[in-house]
mmCIF file of C-alpha atoms in Angstrom:
data_model
loop_
_atom_site.group_PDB
_atom_site.id
_atom_site.type_symbol
_atom_site.label_atom_id
_atom_site.label_comp_id
_atom_site.label_asym_id
_atom_site.label_seq_id
_atom_site.Cartn_x
_atom_site.Cartn_y
_atom_site.Cartn_z
ATOM 1 C CA MET N 1 -0.338 33.420 26.389
ATOM 2 C CA THR N 2 1.640 32.717 23.236
ATOM 3 C CA LEU N 3 -0.518 32.615 20.008
ATOM 4 C CA THR N 4 0.449 31.645 16.725
ATOM 5 C CA ILE N 5 -1.187 31.307 13.147
ATOM 6 C CA GLY N 6 -1.521 27.838 11.704
ATOM 7 C CA ILE N 7 -2.177 27.496 7.774
ATOM 8 C CA ASP N 8 -3.300 24.039 6.274
ATOM 9 C CA VAL N 9 -2.818 24.319 2.500
ATOM 10 C CA GLY N 10 -4.720 21.676 0.378
ATOM 11 C CA GLY N 11 -6.035 21.128 -2.972
ATOM 12 C CA THR N 12 -9.457 22.823 -2.469
ATOM 13 C CA LYS N 13 -8.638 25.108 0.375
ATOM 14 C CA VAL N 14 -6.138 27.292 2.607
ATOM 15 C CA ALA N 15 -7.678 27.304 5.933
ATOM 16 C CA GLY N 16 -5.957 29.103 8.854
ATOM 17 C CA GLY N 17 -6.423 29.797 12.631
ATOM 18 C CA VAL N 18 -5.035 31.650 15.314
ATOM 19 C CA VAL N 19 -3.869 28.894 17.943
ATOM 20 C CA ASP N 20 -3.033 29.026 21.616
ATOM 21 C CA GLU N 21 -0.648 26.905 23.479
ATOM 22 C CA HIS N 22 -3.331 24.476 24.565
ATOM 23 C CA GLY N 23 -4.151 23.742 20.727
ATOM 24 C CA THR N 24 -7.408 25.672 20.937
ATOM 25 C CA VAL N 25 -8.338 27.450 17.858
ATOM 26 C CA LEU N 26 -9.292 31.014 18.995
ATOM 27 C CA ALA N 27 -10.219 32.461 15.399
ATOM 28 C CA SER N 28 -10.146 30.944 11.844
ATOM 29 C CA ASN N 29 -10.812 31.751 8.178
ATOM 30 C CA ARG N 30 -10.301 29.883 4.894
ATOM 31 C CA LYS N 31 -10.130 30.767 1.063
ATOM 32 C CA PRO N 32 -10.369 28.500 -2.039
ATOM 33 C CA THR N 33 -6.980 27.292 -3.425
ATOM 34 C CA PRO N 34 -6.299 28.528 -6.845
ATOM 35 C CA ALA N 35 -4.561 25.343 -7.508
ATOM 36 C CA GLU N 36 -3.299 25.473 -10.838
ATOM 37 C CA ASP N 37 -2.006 29.013 -10.123
ATOM 38 C CA GLN N 38 1.532 29.091 -8.370
ATOM 39 C CA ALA N 39 1.800 32.626 -7.716
ATOM 40 C CA GLY N 40 -2.134 32.574 -6.897
ATOM 41 C CA THR N 41 -1.990 29.862 -4.272
ATOM 42 C CA ARG N 42 1.129 31.364 -2.655
ATOM 43 C CA ASP N 43 -0.605 34.804 -2.262
ATOM 44 C CA THR N 44 -3.816 33.074 -1.017
ATOM 45 C CA ILE N 45 -1.757 31.849 1.918
ATOM 46 C CA VAL N 46 -0.640 35.230 2.429
ATOM 47 C CA GLU N 47 -3.936 36.800 2.462
ATOM 48 C CA VAL N 48 -5.354 34.214 5.072
ATOM 49 C CA ALA N 49 -2.294 34.524 7.487
ATOM 50 C CA ALA N 50 -2.284 38.503 6.938
ATOM 51 C CA GLU N 51 -5.896 38.882 7.876
ATOM 52 C CA LEU N 52 -5.461 36.748 11.120
ATOM 53 C CA ALA N 53 -2.354 38.593 11.961
ATOM 54 C CA ARG N 54 -4.348 42.016 11.586
ATOM 55 C CA GLU N 55 -7.076 40.541 13.841
ATOM 56 C CA HIS N 56 -4.477 39.230 16.490
ATOM 57 C CA PRO N 57 -1.603 41.389 16.494
ATOM 58 C CA GLU N 58 -0.070 39.278 19.342
ATOM 59 C CA ALA N 59 0.389 36.316 17.168
ATOM 60 C CA THR N 60 4.187 35.751 17.132
ATOM 61 C CA ALA N 61 4.950 33.385 14.282
ATOM 62 C CA ILE N 62 3.147 31.447 11.099
ATOM 63 C CA GLY N 63 3.133 27.743 10.752
ATOM 64 C CA ILE N 64 2.360 26.245 7.090
ATOM 65 C CA GLY N 65 1.194 22.781 6.323
ATOM 66 C CA ALA N 66 1.132 21.913 2.854
ATOM 67 C CA ALA N 67 0.424 18.618 0.690
ATOM 68 C CA ALA N 68 3.922 18.887 -0.831
ATOM 69 C CA TRP N 69 7.444 17.565 -0.672
ATOM 70 C CA ILE N 70 9.207 19.693 1.536
ATOM 71 C CA ASP N 71 13.306 20.489 1.288
ATOM 72 C CA ALA N 72 15.380 19.651 4.173
ATOM 73 C CA ALA N 73 16.128 23.182 5.124
ATOM 74 C CA GLY N 74 12.124 23.433 5.403
ATOM 75 C CA SER N 75 11.941 26.422 3.332
ATOM 76 C CA THR N 76 11.019 25.312 -0.014
ATOM 77 C CA VAL N 77 8.232 23.347 -1.679
ATOM 78 C CA LEU N 78 9.834 20.747 -4.164
ATOM 79 C CA PHE N 79 6.886 19.162 -5.539
ATOM 80 C CA ALA N 80 3.166 19.343 -4.651
ATOM 81 C CA PRO N 81 1.049 16.757 -6.570
ATOM 82 C CA ASN N 82 -2.101 18.398 -6.278
ATOM 83 C CA LEU N 83 -0.734 22.139 -6.671
ATOM 84 C CA ALA N 84 1.247 23.874 -9.448
ATOM 85 C CA TRP N 85 4.363 24.597 -6.981
ATOM 86 C CA ARG N 86 7.815 23.236 -8.093
ATOM 87 C CA ASP N 87 10.376 24.592 -6.399
ATOM 88 C CA GLU N 88 8.654 27.177 -4.521
ATOM 89 C CA PRO N 89 10.492 29.341 -1.735
ATOM 90 C CA LEU N 90 7.362 29.429 0.254
ATOM 91 C CA ARG N 91 8.658 30.093 3.737
ATOM 92 C CA ASP N 92 10.594 32.997 2.927
ATOM 93 C CA TYR N 93 8.025 34.612 0.710
ATOM 94 C CA VAL N 94 5.205 34.421 3.330
ATOM 95 C CA SER N 95 7.522 35.465 6.213
ATOM 96 C CA LYS N 96 8.628 38.680 4.409
ATOM 97 C CA ALA N 97 5.192 39.438 3.203
ATOM 98 C CA VAL N 98 3.454 38.924 6.481
ATOM 99 C CA GLY N 99 6.428 39.927 8.580
ATOM 100 C CA LEU N 100 6.360 37.071 11.036
ATOM 101 C CA PRO N 101 9.007 34.406 11.345
ATOM 102 C CA THR N 102 7.404 31.078 9.458
ATOM 103 C CA VAL N 103 7.732 27.350 9.358
ATOM 104 C CA LEU N 104 7.172 25.340 6.418
ATOM 105 C CA GLU N 105 6.335 21.626 6.998
ATOM 106 C CA ASN N 106 4.576 18.476 5.241
ATOM 107 C CA ASP N 107 0.717 18.438 5.906
ATOM 108 C CA ALA N 108 0.966 14.381 7.321
ATOM 109 C CA ASN N 109 3.996 15.729 9.439
ATOM 110 C CA VAL N 110 1.688 18.686 10.649
ATOM 111 C CA ALA N 111 -1.060 16.525 11.469
ATOM 112 C CA ALA N 112 1.089 13.847 13.276
ATOM 113 C CA TRP N 113 2.679 16.685 15.496
ATOM 114 C CA ALA N 114 -0.935 17.718 16.539
ATOM 115 C CA GLU N 115 -1.851 14.290 17.533
ATOM 116 C CA PHE N 116 1.544 13.837 19.570
ATOM 117 C CA ARG N 117 0.937 17.345 21.284
ATOM 118 C CA PHE N 118 -2.868 17.401 21.638
ATOM 119 C CA GLY N 119 -4.570 14.458 20.234
ATOM 120 C CA ALA N 120 -4.566 10.530 20.866
ATOM 121 C CA ALA N 121 -0.756 10.448 21.540
ATOM 122 C CA ARG N 122 -0.669 13.530 23.807
ATOM 123 C CA HIS N 123 0.301 11.256 26.954
ATOM 124 C CA ALA N 124 3.238 9.657 25.155
ATOM 125 C CA ALA N 125 6.620 10.828 26.375
ATOM 126 C CA ASP N 126 8.750 10.850 23.204
ATOM 127 C CA SER N 127 7.658 8.561 20.186
ATOM 128 C CA MET N 128 4.727 8.231 17.918
ATOM 129 C CA VAL N 129 4.172 6.894 14.120
ATOM 130 C CA MET N 130 1.020 8.008 12.609
ATOM 131 C CA ILE N 131 -0.432 6.718 9.372
ATOM 132 C CA THR N 132 -2.919 9.143 7.398
ATOM 133 C CA VAL N 133 -5.360 7.036 5.421
ATOM 134 C CA GLY N 134 -7.254 9.231 3.068
ATOM 135 C CA THR N 135 -7.401 9.205 -0.754
ATOM 136 C CA GLY N 136 -3.801 8.016 -0.468
ATOM 137 C CA ILE N 137 -1.731 7.331 2.571
ATOM 138 C CA GLY N 138 0.700 9.538 4.315
ATOM 139 C CA GLY N 139 2.396 9.160 7.744
ATOM 140 C CA GLY N 140 4.456 11.272 10.436
ATOM 141 C CA ILE N 141 7.268 10.026 12.958
ATOM 142 C CA VAL N 142 8.137 11.295 16.113
ATOM 143 C CA ILE N 143 11.306 10.164 17.913
ATOM 144 C CA ASN N 144 12.929 11.574 20.944
ATOM 145 C CA GLY N 145 10.190 14.069 21.289
ATOM 146 C CA GLY N 146 10.498 15.742 17.812
ATOM 147 C CA LEU N 147 9.491 15.106 14.237
ATOM 148 C CA TRP N 148 11.783 13.086 12.339
ATOM 149 C CA ARG N 149 12.399 14.610 8.636
ATOM 150 C CA GLY N 150 15.081 12.423 7.676
ATOM 151 C CA ALA N 151 18.300 13.515 5.912
ATOM 152 C CA ASN N 152 16.460 15.145 2.920
ATOM 153 C CA GLY N 153 12.968 15.999 4.620
ATOM 154 C CA MET N 154 11.342 13.370 3.023
ATOM 155 C CA ALA N 155 10.651 10.773 6.100
ATOM 156 C CA GLY N 156 7.497 9.497 7.005
ATOM 157 C CA GLU N 157 6.093 8.528 3.204
ATOM 158 C CA LEU N 158 4.835 5.463 4.982
ATOM 159 C CA GLY N 159 2.132 4.865 1.892
ATOM 160 C CA HIS N 160 5.227 3.961 -0.316
ATOM 161 C CA ILE N 161 6.609 1.136 1.853
ATOM 162 C CA GLN N 162 5.940 -2.385 -0.143
ATOM 163 C CA SER N 163 3.099 -4.420 0.744
ATOM 164 C CA VAL N 164 2.980 -6.652 -2.254
ATOM 165 C CA ASN N 165 5.796 -7.869 -4.694
ATOM 166 C CA ASP N 166 4.964 -6.889 -8.051
ATOM 167 C CA GLY N 167 1.464 -5.574 -6.819
ATOM 168 C CA HIS N 168 -0.456 -2.690 -8.228
ATOM 169 C CA PRO N 169 1.536 0.185 -9.843
ATOM 170 C CA CYS N 170 1.743 3.120 -7.631
ATOM 171 C CA GLY N 171 1.947 6.802 -8.572
ATOM 172 C CA CYS N 172 5.317 6.898 -7.121
ATOM 173 C CA GLY N 173 6.687 4.483 -9.724
ATOM 174 C CA ARG N 174 6.924 1.364 -7.591
ATOM 175 C CA LEU N 175 4.791 -1.832 -7.361
ATOM 176 C CA GLY N 176 2.738 -2.960 -4.503
ATOM 177 C CA CYS N 177 2.908 0.201 -2.439
ATOM 178 C CA LEU N 178 0.790 0.212 0.970
ATOM 179 C CA GLU N 179 -0.993 3.086 -0.716
ATOM 180 C CA GLN N 180 -2.575 0.804 -3.236
ATOM 181 C CA TYR N 181 -3.901 -1.589 -0.772
ATOM 182 C CA ALA N 182 -4.862 0.238 2.331
ATOM 183 C CA SER N 183 -6.037 3.929 0.975
ATOM 184 C CA GLY N 184 -9.262 5.007 0.438
ATOM 185 C CA ASN N 185 -8.844 4.425 -3.253
ATOM 186 C CA ALA N 186 -7.989 0.937 -2.445
ATOM 187 C CA LEU N 187 -11.241 0.739 -0.387
ATOM 188 C CA VAL N 188 -13.265 1.802 -3.589
ATOM 189 C CA ARG N 189 -11.386 -0.741 -5.818
ATOM 190 C CA PHE N 190 -11.695 -3.528 -3.640
ATOM 191 C CA ALA N 191 -15.645 -2.633 -3.068
ATOM 192 C CA ARG N 192 -16.158 -2.221 -7.075
ATOM 193 C CA ALA N 193 -14.382 -5.311 -7.751
ATOM 194 C CA GLY N 194 -16.418 -7.530 -5.371
ATOM 195 C CA ALA N 195 -19.814 -5.577 -6.449
ATOM 196 C CA ARG N 196 -18.775 -6.950 -9.807
ATOM 197 C CA GLN N 197 -17.879 -10.311 -8.792
ATOM 198 C CA GLU N 198 -20.767 -10.796 -5.968
ATOM 199 C CA PRO N 199 -23.675 -8.662 -6.780
ATOM 200 C CA GLY N 200 -25.970 -10.682 -4.824
ATOM 201 C CA ARG N 201 -23.622 -9.721 -1.659
ATOM 202 C CA ALA N 202 -23.434 -6.104 -2.598
ATOM 203 C CA ARG N 203 -27.110 -5.355 -3.323
ATOM 204 C CA LEU N 204 -27.167 -2.711 -0.780
ATOM 205 C CA LEU N 205 -24.090 -1.044 -2.126
ATOM 206 C CA LEU N 206 -25.374 -1.525 -5.799
ATOM 207 C CA ASP N 207 -28.446 0.495 -4.855
ATOM 208 C CA LEU N 208 -26.732 3.466 -3.704
ATOM 209 C CA ALA N 209 -24.928 3.355 -6.848
ATOM 210 C CA GLY N 210 -27.411 3.017 -8.979
ATOM 211 C CA GLY N 211 -26.656 -0.395 -10.069
ATOM 212 C CA ASP N 212 -23.114 0.748 -11.563
ATOM 213 C CA PRO N 213 -20.290 -0.893 -9.684
ATOM 214 C CA LEU N 214 -18.063 1.778 -11.372
ATOM 215 C CA ALA N 215 -20.025 4.597 -9.858
ATOM 216 C CA ILE N 216 -19.531 3.234 -5.982
ATOM 217 C CA THR N 217 -18.103 5.827 -3.959
ATOM 218 C CA GLY N 218 -16.238 5.959 -0.412
ATOM 219 C CA ARG N 219 -19.207 7.640 1.281
ATOM 220 C CA GLN N 220 -21.502 4.866 -0.214
ATOM 221 C CA ILE N 221 -19.241 2.009 0.905
ATOM 222 C CA THR N 222 -19.187 3.240 4.633
ATOM 223 C CA GLU N 223 -23.003 3.872 4.700
ATOM 224 C CA ALA N 224 -23.545 0.142 3.158
ATOM 225 C CA ALA N 225 -20.979 -1.368 5.653
ATOM 226 C CA HIS N 226 -22.777 0.289 8.254
ATOM 227 C CA ASN N 227 -26.075 -1.372 7.272
ATOM 228 C CA GLY N 228 -24.461 -4.656 6.863
ATOM 229 C CA ASP N 229 -23.647 -5.056 3.237
ATOM 230 C CA GLY N 230 -21.148 -7.920 2.722
ATOM 231 C CA VAL N 231 -18.998 -6.434 0.137
ATOM 232 C CA ALA N 232 -18.847 -3.142 1.692
ATOM 233 C CA ARG N 233 -17.943 -4.951 4.821
ATOM 234 C CA ASP N 234 -15.189 -6.933 2.995
ATOM 235 C CA ALA N 235 -13.720 -3.966 1.340
ATOM 236 C CA PHE N 236 -12.849 -2.444 4.959
ATOM 237 C CA ALA N 237 -11.728 -5.873 6.149
ATOM 238 C CA GLN N 238 -9.058 -5.978 3.230
ATOM 239 C CA ILE N 239 -7.673 -2.414 3.582
ATOM 240 C CA GLY N 240 -7.359 -2.983 7.605
ATOM 241 C CA TYR N 241 -5.722 -6.144 7.034
ATOM 242 C CA TRP N 242 -2.865 -4.179 4.737
ATOM 243 C CA LEU N 243 -2.810 -1.668 7.418
ATOM 244 C CA GLY N 244 -2.345 -3.966 10.231
ATOM 245 C CA VAL N 245 0.369 -5.742 8.654
ATOM 246 C CA ALA N 246 2.057 -2.134 8.037
ATOM 247 C CA MET N 247 1.341 -1.033 11.594
ATOM 248 C CA ALA N 248 3.172 -4.393 12.748
ATOM 249 C CA ASP N 249 6.255 -3.670 10.642
ATOM 250 C CA LEU N 250 6.408 0.064 11.967
ATOM 251 C CA ALA N 251 6.121 -1.490 15.722
ATOM 252 C CA GLN N 252 9.266 -3.753 14.781
ATOM 253 C CA SER N 253 11.230 -0.899 13.099
ATOM 254 C CA PHE N 254 10.409 2.031 15.678
ATOM 255 C CA ASP N 255 9.237 0.381 18.896
ATOM 256 C CA PRO N 256 7.088 3.528 19.347
ATOM 257 C CA GLU N 257 4.944 4.355 22.285
ATOM 258 C CA ILE N 258 1.703 4.494 20.356
ATOM 259 C CA LEU N 259 0.541 3.977 16.622
ATOM 260 C CA ILE N 260 -1.901 6.360 15.570
ATOM 261 C CA VAL N 261 -4.369 5.869 12.639
ATOM 262 C CA GLY N 262 -5.730 9.155 11.217
ATOM 263 C CA GLY N 263 -7.219 10.565 8.052
ATOM 264 C CA GLY N 264 -10.705 10.604 6.520
ATOM 265 C CA VAL N 265 -11.304 6.868 6.242
ATOM 266 C CA ILE N 266 -10.968 6.684 10.163
ATOM 267 C CA ASP N 267 -14.572 8.049 10.260
ATOM 268 C CA ALA N 268 -15.542 4.469 9.410
ATOM 269 C CA GLY N 269 -14.678 3.647 13.122
ATOM 270 C CA ASP N 270 -14.536 0.109 14.052
ATOM 271 C CA LEU N 271 -15.390 -1.047 10.457
ATOM 272 C CA LEU N 272 -11.559 -0.135 9.854
ATOM 273 C CA MET N 273 -10.039 -0.017 13.246
ATOM 274 C CA GLY N 274 -11.359 -3.348 14.117
ATOM 275 C CA PRO N 275 -9.611 -5.671 11.276
ATOM 276 C CA THR N 276 -6.545 -3.233 11.716
ATOM 277 C CA GLU N 277 -6.008 -4.007 15.405
ATOM 278 C CA ARG N 278 -6.660 -7.755 14.925
ATOM 279 C CA THR N 279 -4.475 -8.260 12.095
ATOM 280 C CA TYR N 280 -1.721 -6.016 13.917
ATOM 281 C CA ARG N 281 -2.210 -8.440 16.964
ATOM 282 C CA ASP N 282 -1.940 -11.581 14.793
ATOM 283 C CA GLN N 283 1.077 -10.209 13.201
ATOM 284 C CA LEU N 284 2.806 -9.597 16.496
ATOM 285 C CA ALA N 285 1.564 -12.697 18.460
ATOM 286 C CA ALA N 286 4.942 -14.307 18.615
ATOM 287 C CA ARG N 287 6.569 -11.373 20.245
ATOM 288 C CA GLY N 288 4.571 -13.043 23.291
ATOM 289 C CA ARG N 289 5.129 -11.421 26.810
ATOM 290 C CA PHE N 290 7.332 -8.475 24.898
ATOM 291 C CA PRO N 291 4.994 -5.091 24.851
ATOM 292 C CA VAL N 292 3.848 -3.356 21.571
ATOM 293 C CA ALA N 293 2.525 -0.183 20.796
ATOM 294 C CA GLU N 294 -1.366 0.335 21.387
ATOM 295 C CA ILE N 295 -3.067 1.496 18.245
ATOM 296 C CA LYS N 296 -5.507 4.446 18.512
ATOM 297 C CA ALA N 297 -7.704 6.608 16.287
ATOM 298 C CA ALA N 298 -6.699 10.146 15.627
ATOM 299 C CA GLU N 299 -8.573 12.668 17.837
ATOM 300 C CA THR N 300 -7.715 16.080 16.272
ATOM 301 C CA GLY N 301 -10.000 15.764 13.256
ATOM 302 C CA ASN N 302 -10.151 18.587 10.811
ATOM 303 C CA THR N 303 -8.347 20.968 12.845
ATOM 304 C CA ALA N 304 -5.005 18.993 12.827
ATOM 305 C CA GLY N 305 -3.350 20.865 9.953
ATOM 306 C CA VAL N 306 -4.049 24.168 11.542
ATOM 307 C CA VAL N 307 -3.200 23.107 15.316
ATOM 308 C CA GLY N 308 -0.018 21.267 14.432
ATOM 309 C CA ALA N 309 1.322 24.002 11.745
ATOM 310 C CA ALA N 310 0.794 26.474 14.613
ATOM 311 C CA ASP N 311 2.638 24.591 17.296
ATOM 312 C CA LEU N 312 5.542 23.987 15.344
ATOM 313 C CA ALA N 313 5.702 27.780 14.860
ATOM 314 C CA ARG N 314 5.531 28.281 18.400
ATOM 315 C CA ARG N 315 9.053 26.275 18.482
ATOM 316 C CA ILE N 316 11.141 28.564 16.336
#
């Protein structure tokens, strides 16, 4: 059985695992990410990968998923918003240091690949689109059975499709991006605004936040919504609406077999998926008898980065 090593690089941790061809993680380790230290982050990745390679000398390759923009050749980190990397030739450095062929890919693409191969889209024959909903929004696209990276390696930035003309400013420099209306940050913004405007409907939410709307967090919104807080549930309905609209646009653009919603916010379950699916169906109602892709929640969870990166490495 072929074993490969997957490395998931985030702003707070570098997680690694040895993964078999069925997507099972056989061994794992992790170290804190020295996010402000470019060389330190690079060397932490090497340490994690090298330790796993020593423990499992039969491992044949390394896959790295990084929260960053990766060049078209899949060799260089061009920019990482939460790390110190700028034009970092990471793939070749790790490959030389550990002595194994290495693949480098964007973290959302890696998570999407894990879902396509082993998760909610594992029964799809050749196509899938995934939106990851966390603090921000990312995405990954599979077409003809492979990741679609685009001409410059930048495809799948689904959080930066425009939802609202002249809407909220986004960190990418545009106005009205989906990320400003359907992300974890948007959820918090909607809930804080609702608590200020309708404190009577936000009693539970405000109790959890110590009475201060500006202290409201995502976890508190989820807890309050599960317990019936009106403003918290409205906040989920709002991000679900915008997510459903975006999913309808993606269905029209790519006509995939399946649409996946991933990321930390899906832990809220039907609070998010309910309004997302209803809006999606409403948006596409005019298609009538023509089929549309089913929406499913991601299944691979916290292992997606490691598993997806390892499986991509298997395809070198």
